[in-house]
C-alpha positions as a printed Julia matrix, in Angstrom:
74×3 Matrix{Float64}:
   0.0     0.0     0.0
   2.93    2.35    0.49
   3.81    2.27   -3.21
   0.3     3.42   -4.1
   0.1     5.93   -1.24
  -3.25    4.37   -0.35
  -5.3     4.06    2.8
  -7.47    1.07    3.68
 -11.03    1.52    4.88
 -13.56   -0.92    6.31
 -17.24   -0.38    5.65
 -19.26   -0.79    8.84
 -22.58    0.22    7.3
 -24.05    0.66    3.79
 -24.41   -1.79    0.94
 -20.61   -2.24    0.81
 -20.41   -3.81    4.29
 -20.83   -7.35    2.91
 -18.87   -8.44   -0.15
 -20.66  -10.69   -2.63
 -19.08  -11.58   -5.97
 -22.31  -11.29   -7.98
 -23.5    -7.93   -6.7
 -21.63   -6.04   -3.99
 -18.08   -6.35   -5.29
 -15.15   -4.06   -6.1
 -16.74   -3.07   -9.43
 -19.84   -1.72   -7.69
 -17.66    0.38   -5.39
 -15.53    1.68   -8.26
 -18.55    2.43  -10.42
 -20.33    4.18   -7.55
 -17.32    6.49   -7.23
 -16.31    6.92  -10.86
 -19.89    6.91  -12.16
 -20.48   10.29  -10.56
 -18.41   11.91  -13.32
 -20.33   10.27  -16.14
 -18.86    6.8   -16.75
 -21.7     4.88  -15.12
 -21.17    1.55  -16.91
 -23.26   -0.53  -14.49
 -26.44    1.31  -15.46
 -25.68    0.37  -19.07
 -24.75   -3.29  -18.64
 -26.08   -4.55  -15.27
 -23.79   -7.13  -13.61
 -20.16   -6.7   -14.61
 -16.94   -8.45  -13.6
 -13.7    -6.72  -12.56
 -11.99   -7.84  -15.79
 -14.77   -6.45  -17.96
 -14.64   -3.16  -16.05
 -10.86   -2.97  -16.54
 -11.34   -3.61  -20.26
 -13.95   -0.83  -20.41
 -11.62    1.63  -18.67
  -8.71    0.67  -20.96
 -10.87    1.29  -24.03
 -12.05    4.63  -22.63
  -8.44    5.61  -21.97
  -7.63    5.06  -25.64
 -10.46    7.28  -26.92
  -9.88   10.97  -27.7
 -11.75   13.36  -25.38
 -12.51   10.57  -22.89
 -13.11   11.18  -19.19
 -10.33    8.63  -18.52
  -7.14   10.66  -19.0
  -4.47    8.62  -17.2
  -3.81    5.18  -15.77
  -1.35    3.67  -13.34
  -0.81   -0.06  -12.96
   0.43   -1.31   -9.59
């Protein structure tokens, strides 16, 4: 976590408290955060896996005038 300069958080309430691979997963959390700026992919496709979400973000990064302007792989 030091390389990414990240902090860890534990959800004690909300829909993110319990992890479930088919619904409440890391993609839902990422989309809830990133979707606020206009990339709300879950509303377009329903259930989505982490790999599919990564593919979507990679494709968006390659488009001109995309909301995705940089990426860092850890």
